[in-house]
CSV table of C-alpha atoms and ligand atoms in Angstrom, one decimal:
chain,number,residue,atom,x,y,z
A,1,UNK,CA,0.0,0.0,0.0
A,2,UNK,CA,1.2,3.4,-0.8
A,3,UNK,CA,1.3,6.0,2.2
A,4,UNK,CA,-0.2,9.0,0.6
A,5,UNK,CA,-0.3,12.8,1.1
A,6,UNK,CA,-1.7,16.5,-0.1
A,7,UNK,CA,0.2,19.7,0.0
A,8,UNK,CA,0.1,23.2,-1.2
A,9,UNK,CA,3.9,23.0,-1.5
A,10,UNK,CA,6.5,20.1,-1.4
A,11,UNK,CA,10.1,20.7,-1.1
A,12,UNK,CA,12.2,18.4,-1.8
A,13,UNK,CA,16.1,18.5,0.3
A,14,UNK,CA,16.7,19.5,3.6
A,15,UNK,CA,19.8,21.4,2.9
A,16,UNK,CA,20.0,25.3,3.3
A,17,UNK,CA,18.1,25.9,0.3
A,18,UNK,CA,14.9,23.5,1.2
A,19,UNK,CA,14.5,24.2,4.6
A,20,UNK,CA,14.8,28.2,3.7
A,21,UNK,CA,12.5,27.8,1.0
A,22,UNK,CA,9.7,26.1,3.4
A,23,UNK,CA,10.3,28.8,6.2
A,24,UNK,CA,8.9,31.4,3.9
A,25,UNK,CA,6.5,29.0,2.3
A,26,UNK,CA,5.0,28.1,5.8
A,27,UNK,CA,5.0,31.8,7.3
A,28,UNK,CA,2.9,32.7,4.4
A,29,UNK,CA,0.1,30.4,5.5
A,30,UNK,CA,0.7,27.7,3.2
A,31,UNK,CA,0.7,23.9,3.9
A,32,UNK,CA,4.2,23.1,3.2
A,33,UNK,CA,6.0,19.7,3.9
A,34,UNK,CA,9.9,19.7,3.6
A,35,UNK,CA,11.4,15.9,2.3
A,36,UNK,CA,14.9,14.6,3.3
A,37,UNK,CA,16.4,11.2,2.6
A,38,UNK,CA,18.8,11.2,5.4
A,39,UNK,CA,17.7,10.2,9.1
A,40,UNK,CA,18.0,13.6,10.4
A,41,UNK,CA,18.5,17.1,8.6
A,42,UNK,CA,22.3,17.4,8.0
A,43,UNK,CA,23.3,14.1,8.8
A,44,UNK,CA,26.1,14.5,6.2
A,45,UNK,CA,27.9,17.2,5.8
A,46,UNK,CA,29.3,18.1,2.2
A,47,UNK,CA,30.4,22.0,2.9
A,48,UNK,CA,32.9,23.6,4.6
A,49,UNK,CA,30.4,26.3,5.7
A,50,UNK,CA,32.4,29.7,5.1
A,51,UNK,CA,30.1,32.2,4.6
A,52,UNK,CA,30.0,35.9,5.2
A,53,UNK,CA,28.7,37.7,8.5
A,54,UNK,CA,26.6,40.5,7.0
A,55,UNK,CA,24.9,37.4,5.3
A,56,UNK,CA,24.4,35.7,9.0
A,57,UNK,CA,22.9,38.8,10.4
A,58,UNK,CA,20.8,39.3,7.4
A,59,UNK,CA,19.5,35.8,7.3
A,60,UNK,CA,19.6,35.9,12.0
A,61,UNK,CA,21.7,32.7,12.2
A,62,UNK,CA,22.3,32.7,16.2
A,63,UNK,CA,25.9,33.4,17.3
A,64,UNK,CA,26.5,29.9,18.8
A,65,UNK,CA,26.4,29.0,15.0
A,66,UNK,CA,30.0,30.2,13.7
A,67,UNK,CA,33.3,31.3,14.5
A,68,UNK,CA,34.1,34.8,13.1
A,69,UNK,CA,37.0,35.1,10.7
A,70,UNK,CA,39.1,38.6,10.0
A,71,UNK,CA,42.1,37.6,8.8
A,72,UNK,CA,42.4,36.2,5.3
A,73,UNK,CA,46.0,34.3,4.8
A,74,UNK,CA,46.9,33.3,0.9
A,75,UNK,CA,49.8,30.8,0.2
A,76,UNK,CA,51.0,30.5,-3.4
A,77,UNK,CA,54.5,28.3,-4.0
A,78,UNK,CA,56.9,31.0,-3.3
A,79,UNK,CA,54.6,33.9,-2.1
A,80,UNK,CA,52.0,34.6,1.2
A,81,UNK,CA,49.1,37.4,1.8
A,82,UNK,CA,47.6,38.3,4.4
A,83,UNK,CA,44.5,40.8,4.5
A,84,UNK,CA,43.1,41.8,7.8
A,85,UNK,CA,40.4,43.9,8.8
A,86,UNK,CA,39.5,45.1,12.2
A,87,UNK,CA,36.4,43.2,12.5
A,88,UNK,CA,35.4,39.7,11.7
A,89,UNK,CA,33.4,40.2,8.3
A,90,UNK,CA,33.5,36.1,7.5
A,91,UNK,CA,32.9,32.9,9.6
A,92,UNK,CA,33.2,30.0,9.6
A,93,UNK,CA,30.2,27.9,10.5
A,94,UNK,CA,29.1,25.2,12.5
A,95,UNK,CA,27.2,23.6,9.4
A,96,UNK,CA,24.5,21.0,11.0
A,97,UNK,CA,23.6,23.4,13.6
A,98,UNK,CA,23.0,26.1,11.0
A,99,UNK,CA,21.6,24.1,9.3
A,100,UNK,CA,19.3,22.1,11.9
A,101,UNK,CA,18.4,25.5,12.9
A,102,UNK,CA,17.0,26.8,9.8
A,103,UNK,CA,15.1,23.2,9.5
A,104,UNK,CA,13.7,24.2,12.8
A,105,UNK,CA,12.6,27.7,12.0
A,106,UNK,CA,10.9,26.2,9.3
A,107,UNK,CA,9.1,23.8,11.6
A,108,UNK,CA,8.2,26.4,13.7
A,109,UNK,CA,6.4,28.2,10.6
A,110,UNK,CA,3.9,25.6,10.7
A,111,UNK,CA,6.2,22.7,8.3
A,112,UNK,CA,6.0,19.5,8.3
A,113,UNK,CA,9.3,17.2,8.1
A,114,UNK,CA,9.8,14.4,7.4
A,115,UNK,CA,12.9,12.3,7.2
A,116,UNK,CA,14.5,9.0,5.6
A,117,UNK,CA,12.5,9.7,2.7
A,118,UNK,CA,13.9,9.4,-0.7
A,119,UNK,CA,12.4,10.6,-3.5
A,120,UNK,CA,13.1,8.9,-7.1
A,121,UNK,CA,10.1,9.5,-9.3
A,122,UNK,CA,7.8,12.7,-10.5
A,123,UNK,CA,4.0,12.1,-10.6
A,124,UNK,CA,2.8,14.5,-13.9
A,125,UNK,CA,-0.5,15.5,-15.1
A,126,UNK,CA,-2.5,15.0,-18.7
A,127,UNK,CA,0.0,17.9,-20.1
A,128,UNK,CA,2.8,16.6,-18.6
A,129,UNK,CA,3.4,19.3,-15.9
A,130,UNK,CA,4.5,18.0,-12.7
A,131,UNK,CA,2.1,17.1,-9.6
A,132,UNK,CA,3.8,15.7,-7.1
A,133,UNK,CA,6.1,13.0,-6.2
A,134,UNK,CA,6.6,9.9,-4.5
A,135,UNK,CA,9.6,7.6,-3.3
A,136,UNK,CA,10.5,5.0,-0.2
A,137,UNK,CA,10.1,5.8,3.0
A,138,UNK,CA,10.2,3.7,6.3
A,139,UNK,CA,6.8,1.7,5.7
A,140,UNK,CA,7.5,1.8,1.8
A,141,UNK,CA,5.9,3.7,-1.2
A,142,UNK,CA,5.1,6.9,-0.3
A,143,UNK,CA,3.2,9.5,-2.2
A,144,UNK,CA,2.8,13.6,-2.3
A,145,UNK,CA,0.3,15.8,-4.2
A,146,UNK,CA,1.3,18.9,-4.5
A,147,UNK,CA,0.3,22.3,-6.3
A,148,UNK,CA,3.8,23.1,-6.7
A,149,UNK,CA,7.4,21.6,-6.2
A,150,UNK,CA,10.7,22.7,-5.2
A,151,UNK,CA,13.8,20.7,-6.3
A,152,UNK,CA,16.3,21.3,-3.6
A,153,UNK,CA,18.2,18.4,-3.8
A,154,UNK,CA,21.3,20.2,-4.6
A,155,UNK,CA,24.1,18.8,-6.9
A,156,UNK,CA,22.0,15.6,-8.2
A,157,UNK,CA,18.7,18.1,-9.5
A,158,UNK,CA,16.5,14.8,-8.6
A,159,UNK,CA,13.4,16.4,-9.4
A,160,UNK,CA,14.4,18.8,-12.6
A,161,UNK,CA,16.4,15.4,-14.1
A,162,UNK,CA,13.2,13.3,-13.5
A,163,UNK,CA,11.3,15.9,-15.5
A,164,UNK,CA,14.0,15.4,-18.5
A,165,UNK,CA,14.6,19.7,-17.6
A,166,UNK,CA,18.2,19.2,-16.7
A,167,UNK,CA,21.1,16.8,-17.4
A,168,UNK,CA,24.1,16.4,-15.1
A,169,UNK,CA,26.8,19.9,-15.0
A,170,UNK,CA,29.4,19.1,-17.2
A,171,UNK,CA,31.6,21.7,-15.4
A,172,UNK,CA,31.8,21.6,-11.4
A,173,UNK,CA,34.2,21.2,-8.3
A,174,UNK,CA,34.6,18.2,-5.9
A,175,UNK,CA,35.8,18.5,-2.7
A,176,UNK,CA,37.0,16.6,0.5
A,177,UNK,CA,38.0,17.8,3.1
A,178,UNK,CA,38.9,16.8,7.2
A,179,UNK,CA,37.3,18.4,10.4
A,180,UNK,CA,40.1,17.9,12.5
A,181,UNK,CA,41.5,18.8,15.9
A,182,UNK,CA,45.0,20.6,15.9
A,183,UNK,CA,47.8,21.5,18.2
A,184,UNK,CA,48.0,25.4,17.4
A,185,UNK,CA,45.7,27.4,15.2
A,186,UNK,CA,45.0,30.9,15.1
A,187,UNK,CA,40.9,30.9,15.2
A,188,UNK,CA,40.7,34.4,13.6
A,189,UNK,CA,42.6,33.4,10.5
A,190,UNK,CA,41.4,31.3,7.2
A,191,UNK,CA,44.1,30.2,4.7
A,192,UNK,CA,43.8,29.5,1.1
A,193,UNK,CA,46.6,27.3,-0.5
A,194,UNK,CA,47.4,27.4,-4.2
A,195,UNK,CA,49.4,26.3,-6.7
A,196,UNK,CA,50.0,22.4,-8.5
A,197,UNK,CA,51.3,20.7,-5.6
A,198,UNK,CA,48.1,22.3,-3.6
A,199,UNK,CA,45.7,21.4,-6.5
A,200,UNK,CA,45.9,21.8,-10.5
A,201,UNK,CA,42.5,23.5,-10.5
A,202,UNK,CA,41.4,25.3,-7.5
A,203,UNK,CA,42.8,25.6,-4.1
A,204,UNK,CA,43.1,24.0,-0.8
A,205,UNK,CA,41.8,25.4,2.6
A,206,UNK,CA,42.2,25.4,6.2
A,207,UNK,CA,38.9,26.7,7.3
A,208,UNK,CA,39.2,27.4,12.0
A,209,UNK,CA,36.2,26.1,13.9
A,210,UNK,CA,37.2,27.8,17.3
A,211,UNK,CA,38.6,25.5,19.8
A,212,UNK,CA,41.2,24.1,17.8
A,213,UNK,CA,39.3,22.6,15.5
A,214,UNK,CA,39.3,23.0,11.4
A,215,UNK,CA,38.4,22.0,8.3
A,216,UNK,CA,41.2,21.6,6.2
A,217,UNK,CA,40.3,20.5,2.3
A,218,UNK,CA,41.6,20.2,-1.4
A,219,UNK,CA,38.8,21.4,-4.3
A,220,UNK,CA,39.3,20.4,-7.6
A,221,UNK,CA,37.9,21.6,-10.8
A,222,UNK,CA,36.5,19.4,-12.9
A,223,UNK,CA,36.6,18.4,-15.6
A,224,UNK,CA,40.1,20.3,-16.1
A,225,UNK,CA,41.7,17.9,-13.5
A,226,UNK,CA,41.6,14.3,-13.0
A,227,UNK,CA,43.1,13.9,-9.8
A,228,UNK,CA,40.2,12.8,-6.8
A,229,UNK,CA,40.9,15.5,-3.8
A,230,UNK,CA,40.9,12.6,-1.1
A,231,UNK,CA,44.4,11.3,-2.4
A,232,UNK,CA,45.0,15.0,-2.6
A,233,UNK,CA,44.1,15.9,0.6
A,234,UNK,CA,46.1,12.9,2.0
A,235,UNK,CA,49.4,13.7,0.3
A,236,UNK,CA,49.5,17.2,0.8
A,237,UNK,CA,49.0,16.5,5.0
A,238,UNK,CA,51.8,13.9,4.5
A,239,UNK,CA,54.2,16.1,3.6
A,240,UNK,CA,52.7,19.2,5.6
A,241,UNK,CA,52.5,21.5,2.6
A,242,UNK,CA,52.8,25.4,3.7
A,243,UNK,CA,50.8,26.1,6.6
A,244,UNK,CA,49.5,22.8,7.4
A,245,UNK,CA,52.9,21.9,9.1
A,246,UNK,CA,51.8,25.3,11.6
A,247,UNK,CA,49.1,23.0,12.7
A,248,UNK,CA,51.2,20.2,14.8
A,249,UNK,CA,49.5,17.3,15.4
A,250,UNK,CA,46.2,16.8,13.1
A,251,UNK,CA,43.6,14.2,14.9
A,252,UNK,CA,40.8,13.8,12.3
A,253,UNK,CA,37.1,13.9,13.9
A,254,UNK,CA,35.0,13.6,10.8
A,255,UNK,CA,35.4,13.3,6.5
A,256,UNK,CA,33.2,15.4,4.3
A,257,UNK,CA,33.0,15.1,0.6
A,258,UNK,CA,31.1,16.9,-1.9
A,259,UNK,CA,30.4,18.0,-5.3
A,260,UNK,CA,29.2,22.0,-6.0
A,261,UNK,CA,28.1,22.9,-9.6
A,262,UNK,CA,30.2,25.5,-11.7
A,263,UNK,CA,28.6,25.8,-14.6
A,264,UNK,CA,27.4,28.9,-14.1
A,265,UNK,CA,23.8,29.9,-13.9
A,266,UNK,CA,22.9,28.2,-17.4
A,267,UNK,CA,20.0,26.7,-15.9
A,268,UNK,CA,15.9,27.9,-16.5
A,269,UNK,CA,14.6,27.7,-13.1
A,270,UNK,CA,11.2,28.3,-13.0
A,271,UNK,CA,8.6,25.2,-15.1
A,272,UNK,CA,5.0,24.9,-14.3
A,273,UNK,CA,4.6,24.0,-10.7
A,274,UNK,CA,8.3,23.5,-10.0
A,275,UNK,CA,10.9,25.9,-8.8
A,276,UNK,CA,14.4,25.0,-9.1
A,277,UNK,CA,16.6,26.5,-6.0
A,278,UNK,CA,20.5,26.5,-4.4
A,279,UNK,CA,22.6,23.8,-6.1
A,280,UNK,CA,20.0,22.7,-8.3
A,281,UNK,CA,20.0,25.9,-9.9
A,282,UNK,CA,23.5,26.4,-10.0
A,283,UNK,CA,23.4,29.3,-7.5
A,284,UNK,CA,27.1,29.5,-6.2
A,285,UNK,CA,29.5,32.2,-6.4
A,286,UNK,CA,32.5,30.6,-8.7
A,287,UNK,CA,35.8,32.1,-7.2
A,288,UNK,CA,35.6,30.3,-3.9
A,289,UNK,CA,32.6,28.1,-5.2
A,290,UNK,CA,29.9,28.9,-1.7
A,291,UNK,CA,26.5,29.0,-2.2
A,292,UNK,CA,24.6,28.7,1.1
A,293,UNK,CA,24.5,32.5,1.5
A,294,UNK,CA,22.5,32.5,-1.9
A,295,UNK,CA,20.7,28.9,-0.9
A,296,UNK,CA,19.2,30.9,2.0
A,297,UNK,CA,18.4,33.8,0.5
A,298,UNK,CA,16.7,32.8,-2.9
A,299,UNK,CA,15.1,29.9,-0.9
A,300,UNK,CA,13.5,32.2,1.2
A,301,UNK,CA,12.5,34.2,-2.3
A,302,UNK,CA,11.1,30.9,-3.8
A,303,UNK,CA,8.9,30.0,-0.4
A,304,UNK,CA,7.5,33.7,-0.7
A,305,UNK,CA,6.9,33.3,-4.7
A,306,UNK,CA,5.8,29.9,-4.6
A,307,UNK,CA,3.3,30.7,-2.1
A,308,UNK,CA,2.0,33.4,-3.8
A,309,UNK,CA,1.1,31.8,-7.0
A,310,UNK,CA,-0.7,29.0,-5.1
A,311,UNK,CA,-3.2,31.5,-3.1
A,312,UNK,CA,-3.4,33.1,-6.5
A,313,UNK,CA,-4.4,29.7,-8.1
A,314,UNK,CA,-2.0,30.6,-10.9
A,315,UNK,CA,1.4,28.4,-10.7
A,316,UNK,CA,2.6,28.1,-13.8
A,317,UNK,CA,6.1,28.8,-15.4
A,318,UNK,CA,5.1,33.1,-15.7
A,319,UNK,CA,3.3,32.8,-12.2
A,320,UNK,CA,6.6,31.8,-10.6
A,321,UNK,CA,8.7,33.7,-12.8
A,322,UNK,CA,9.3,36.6,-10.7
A,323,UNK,CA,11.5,34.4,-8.3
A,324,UNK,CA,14.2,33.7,-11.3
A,325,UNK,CA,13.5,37.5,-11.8
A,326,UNK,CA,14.9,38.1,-8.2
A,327,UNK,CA,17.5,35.9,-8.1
A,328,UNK,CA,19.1,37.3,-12.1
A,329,UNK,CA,18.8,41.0,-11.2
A,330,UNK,CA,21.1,40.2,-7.9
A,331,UNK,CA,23.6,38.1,-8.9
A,332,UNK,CA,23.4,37.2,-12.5
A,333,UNK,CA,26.2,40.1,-13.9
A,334,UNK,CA,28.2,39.4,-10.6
A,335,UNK,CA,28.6,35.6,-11.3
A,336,UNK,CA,29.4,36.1,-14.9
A,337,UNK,CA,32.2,38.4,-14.1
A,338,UNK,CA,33.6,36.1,-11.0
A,339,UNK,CA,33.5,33.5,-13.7
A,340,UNK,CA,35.9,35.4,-15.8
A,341,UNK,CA,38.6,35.6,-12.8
A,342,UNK,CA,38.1,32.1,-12.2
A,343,UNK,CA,38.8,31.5,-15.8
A,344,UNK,CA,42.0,33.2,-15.5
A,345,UNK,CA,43.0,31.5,-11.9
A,346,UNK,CA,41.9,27.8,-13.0
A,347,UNK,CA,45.1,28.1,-15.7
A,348,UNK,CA,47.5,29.6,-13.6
A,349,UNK,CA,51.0,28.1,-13.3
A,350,UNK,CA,52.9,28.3,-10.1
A,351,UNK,CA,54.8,31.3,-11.2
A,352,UNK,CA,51.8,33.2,-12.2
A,353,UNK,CA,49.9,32.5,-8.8
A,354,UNK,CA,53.1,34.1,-7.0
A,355,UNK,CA,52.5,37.2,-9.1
A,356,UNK,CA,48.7,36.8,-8.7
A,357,UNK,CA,49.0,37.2,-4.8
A,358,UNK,CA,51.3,40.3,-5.6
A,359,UNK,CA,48.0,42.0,-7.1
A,360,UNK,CA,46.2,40.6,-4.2
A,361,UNK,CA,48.4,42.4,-2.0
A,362,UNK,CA,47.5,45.6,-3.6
A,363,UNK,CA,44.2,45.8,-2.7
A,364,UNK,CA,42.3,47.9,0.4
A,365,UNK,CA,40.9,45.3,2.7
A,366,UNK,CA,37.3,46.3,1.2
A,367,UNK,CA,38.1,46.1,-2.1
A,368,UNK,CA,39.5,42.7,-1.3
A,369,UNK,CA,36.3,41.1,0.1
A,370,UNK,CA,34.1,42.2,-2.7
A,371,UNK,CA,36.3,40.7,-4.6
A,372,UNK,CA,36.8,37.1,-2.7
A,373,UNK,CA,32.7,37.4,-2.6
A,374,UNK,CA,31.8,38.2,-6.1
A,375,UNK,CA,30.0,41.3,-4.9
A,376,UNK,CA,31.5,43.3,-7.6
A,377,UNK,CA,29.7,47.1,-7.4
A,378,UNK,CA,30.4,48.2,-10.9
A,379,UNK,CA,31.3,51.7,-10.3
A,380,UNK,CA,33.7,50.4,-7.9
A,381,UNK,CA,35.2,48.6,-10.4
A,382,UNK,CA,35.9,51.2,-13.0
A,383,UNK,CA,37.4,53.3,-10.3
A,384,UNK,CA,39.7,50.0,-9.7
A,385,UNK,CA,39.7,50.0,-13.8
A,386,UNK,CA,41.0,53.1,-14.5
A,387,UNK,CA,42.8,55.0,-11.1
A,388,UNK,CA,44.3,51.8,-9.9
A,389,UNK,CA,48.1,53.2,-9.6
A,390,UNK,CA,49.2,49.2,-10.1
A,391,UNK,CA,49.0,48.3,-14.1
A,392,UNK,CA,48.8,44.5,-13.3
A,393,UNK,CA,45.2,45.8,-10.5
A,394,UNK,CA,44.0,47.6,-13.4
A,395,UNK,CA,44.2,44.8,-15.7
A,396,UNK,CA,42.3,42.4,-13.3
A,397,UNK,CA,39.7,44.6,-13.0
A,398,UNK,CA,39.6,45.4,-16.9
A,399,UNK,CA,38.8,41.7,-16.6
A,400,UNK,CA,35.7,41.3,-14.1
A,401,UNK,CA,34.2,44.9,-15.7
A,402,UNK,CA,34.5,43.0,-19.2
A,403,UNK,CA,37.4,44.7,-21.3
B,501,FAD,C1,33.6,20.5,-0.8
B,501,FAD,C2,32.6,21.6,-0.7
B,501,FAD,C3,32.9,22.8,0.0
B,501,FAD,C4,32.0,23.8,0.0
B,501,FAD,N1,32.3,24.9,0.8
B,501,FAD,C5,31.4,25.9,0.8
B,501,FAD,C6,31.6,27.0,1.7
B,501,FAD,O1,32.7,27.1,2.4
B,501,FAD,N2,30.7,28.0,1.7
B,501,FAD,C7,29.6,28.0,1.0
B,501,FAD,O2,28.8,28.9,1.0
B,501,FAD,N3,29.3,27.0,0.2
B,501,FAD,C8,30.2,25.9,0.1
B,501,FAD,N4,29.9,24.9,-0.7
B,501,FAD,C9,28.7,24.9,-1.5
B,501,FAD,C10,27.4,24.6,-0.6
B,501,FAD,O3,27.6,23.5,0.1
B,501,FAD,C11,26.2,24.5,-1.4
B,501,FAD,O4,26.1,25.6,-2.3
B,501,FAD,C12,24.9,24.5,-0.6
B,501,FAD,O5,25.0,23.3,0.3
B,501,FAD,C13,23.7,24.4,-1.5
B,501,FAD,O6,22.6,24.1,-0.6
B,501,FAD,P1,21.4,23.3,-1.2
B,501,FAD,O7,20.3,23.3,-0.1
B,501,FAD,O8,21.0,23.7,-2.6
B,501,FAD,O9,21.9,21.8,-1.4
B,501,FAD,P2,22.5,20.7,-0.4
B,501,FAD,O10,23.1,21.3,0.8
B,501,FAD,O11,23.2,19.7,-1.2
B,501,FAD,O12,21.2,20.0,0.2
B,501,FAD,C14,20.4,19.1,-0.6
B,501,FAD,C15,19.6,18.2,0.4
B,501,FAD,O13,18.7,17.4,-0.4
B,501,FAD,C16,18.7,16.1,0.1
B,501,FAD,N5,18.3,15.2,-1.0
B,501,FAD,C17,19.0,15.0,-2.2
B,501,FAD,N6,18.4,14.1,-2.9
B,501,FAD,C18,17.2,13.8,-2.3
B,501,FAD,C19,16.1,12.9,-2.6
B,501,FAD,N7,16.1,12.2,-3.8
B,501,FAD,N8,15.1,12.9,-1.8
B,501,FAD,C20,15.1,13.6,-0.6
B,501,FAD,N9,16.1,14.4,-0.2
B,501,FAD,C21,17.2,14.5,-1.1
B,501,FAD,C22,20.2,15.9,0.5
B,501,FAD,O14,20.3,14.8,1.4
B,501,FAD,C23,20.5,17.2,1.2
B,501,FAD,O15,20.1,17.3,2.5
B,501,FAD,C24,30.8,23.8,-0.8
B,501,FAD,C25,30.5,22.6,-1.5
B,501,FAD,C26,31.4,21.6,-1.5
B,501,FAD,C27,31.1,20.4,-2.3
């Protein structure tokens, strides 16, 4: 027997993006249930959770959810950076309680959630538009009806492939990384590690936690490089590369792996009854490749959006249009021009990242941190453009303004 069920809104992933999505979906008056497959929201953890602290307070993550970060160390072959600023403007965060928390806020709303349910197939109407959805769950088949669906299921797109919408990203970066206790770490301090012995596309990372814990990881691009980041990550804590060998003694707690798209927003996102959000719509900023500032915040969009349509009766592909209209206005030029840079960085030899942290070292701490987060103001950048006093500052900046 299948178990079955009727919703105003199904979301499908528990990650940032679903649970944000079903807050706003829920405080709108809407009956909204949330699906995960795992046993509990954020049972695995595939993120090293940097994000940025103007984006915590925006969003009210509680402060016993991160450690704040003002000091931003780069480490190229033969070259080191460091860029501080007199108040913590990143963090660091403690992922699956961020992330049980905005579950729980959702919950709060008026969700329901419910776990250890996988979803594998799309239920569609006479026209083909999609209805609902069903999968296993502990007593078996289970079905939902629904007047509108939201794929966040991140990287895989479960719902969007099912619909033949999407195909797998050709382009994207796989990660792995250690949480890890350590001897000595400085908690106010993240490092970013490139160069070939680091990784051949991308860079490698030691991200602090507060009380001498930290994530410490290899990314690689893909498909430019073959090379799988666990060996990576392996060899390069071997032979203590850089400022791993700072650390002392490294006691790994707990592996994370993951995959984040990087192929740019190329995706529609909006169909009849479905809304695609976070991973699943390729929502990440491609420098340092995080996307759970932009998983919260266009979730919440989506939720608002989503439920509008469905008190309006209306939820087809124009209905919810005005969500991919939000989401393209705020980041749609700033992506495409961090996805110039990253062009540039992904082919960098060793000798070129030492000259690339020289630039680096040019810039105000400001300037800086629009830069790392993609939040390139283009007056800003024409004034970086053209009065930079540094040639090789103006050129990069030629670059992200599109010269
Ligand atoms: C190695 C690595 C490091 C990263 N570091 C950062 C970082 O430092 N900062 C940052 O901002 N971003 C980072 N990212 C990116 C960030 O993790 C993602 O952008 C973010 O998690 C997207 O959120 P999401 O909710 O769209 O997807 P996810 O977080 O992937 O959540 C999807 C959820 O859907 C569930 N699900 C999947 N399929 C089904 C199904 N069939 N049925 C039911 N449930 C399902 C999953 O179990 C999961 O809980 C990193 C990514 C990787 C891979």
């Amino acid at each position: 027997m299948t178990e079955e069920y009727d919703y105003d809104l199904v979301v499908v992933g528990g990650g940032p993006a679903g649970s944000s999505t079903a807050f706003t979906a829920a405080k709108s008056g809407i009956k909204v249930a949330l699906l995960e497959k795992e046993n509990s929201i954020a049972e695995t953890v595939r993120t090293s959770g940097v994000t940025w602290i103007e984006s915590i307070k925006e969003f009210g993550i509680p402060d016993n959810c991160y450690n704040p970060i003002k000091n931003f160390s780069f480490v190229s072959p033969n070259n080191e950076v460091t860029i501080s600023d007199s108040i913590a403007t990143a963090a660091v965060l403690d992922v699956r309680k961020t992330y049980r928390w905005l579950a729980h806020e959702a919950e709060k709303a008026g969700a329901d959630i419910f776990v250890k349910i996988n979803i594998n197939e799309v239920i569609k109407n006479e026209n083909n538009d999609i209805v609902g959805v069903s999968g296993t769950g502990p007593n078996g088949k289970i079905t939902f009806h629904s007047k509108v669906i939201i794929d966040a299921t991140g990287f895989t797109s479960v719902i969007s492939k099912a619909m033949g919408f999407v195909t797998q990203w050709k382009r994207f970066g796989a990660g792995a990384e250690y949480e890890a206790k350590v001897e000595r770490v400085d908690p106010n301090t993240w490092w970013l590690m490139v160069g070939q012995e680091y990784t051949p596309a991308g860079y490698a990372w030691i991200f602090p936690l507060g009380n001498n814990i930290v994530r410490i990881g290899v990314g690689v691009g893909k498909p430019e490089s073959d090379i799988d980041p666990t060996q990576r990550l392996k060899e390069i804590l071997e032979k203590q590369l850089g400022p791993i060998k700072k650390l002392g003694k490294i006691t790994p707690i707990e592996f994370h792996y993951g995959l984040i798209p990087n192929d740019g927003l190329s995706r529609k996102t909006v169909f009849n009854n479905l809304i695609l959000v976070g991973d699943s719509a390729g929502q990440a900023n491609p420098l340092v490749l995080e996307g759970i500032r932009y998983a919260i915040k266009f979730g919440r969009v989506a939720g608002k959006v989503a439920s509008d349509a469905i008190k309006n009766k209306k939820t087809d592909a124009d209905a919810l249009y005005p969500y991919e209209e939000n989401w393209r206005n705020a980041i749609e030029s700033k992506i495409n021009s961090a996805r110039k840079v990253q062009d540039r960085w992904i082919g960098l030899s060793d000798k070129e990242w030492d000259k690339e942290l020289d630039i680096i070292k040019e810039l105000k701490t400001e300037e800086f941190l629009d830069f790392i987060k993609a939040d390139f103001g283009l007056s800003n950048m024409l004034k970086l453009a053209v009065s930079h006093p540094k040639l090789a500052v103006r050129q990069l900046f030629n670059l992200v303004k599109g010269k």
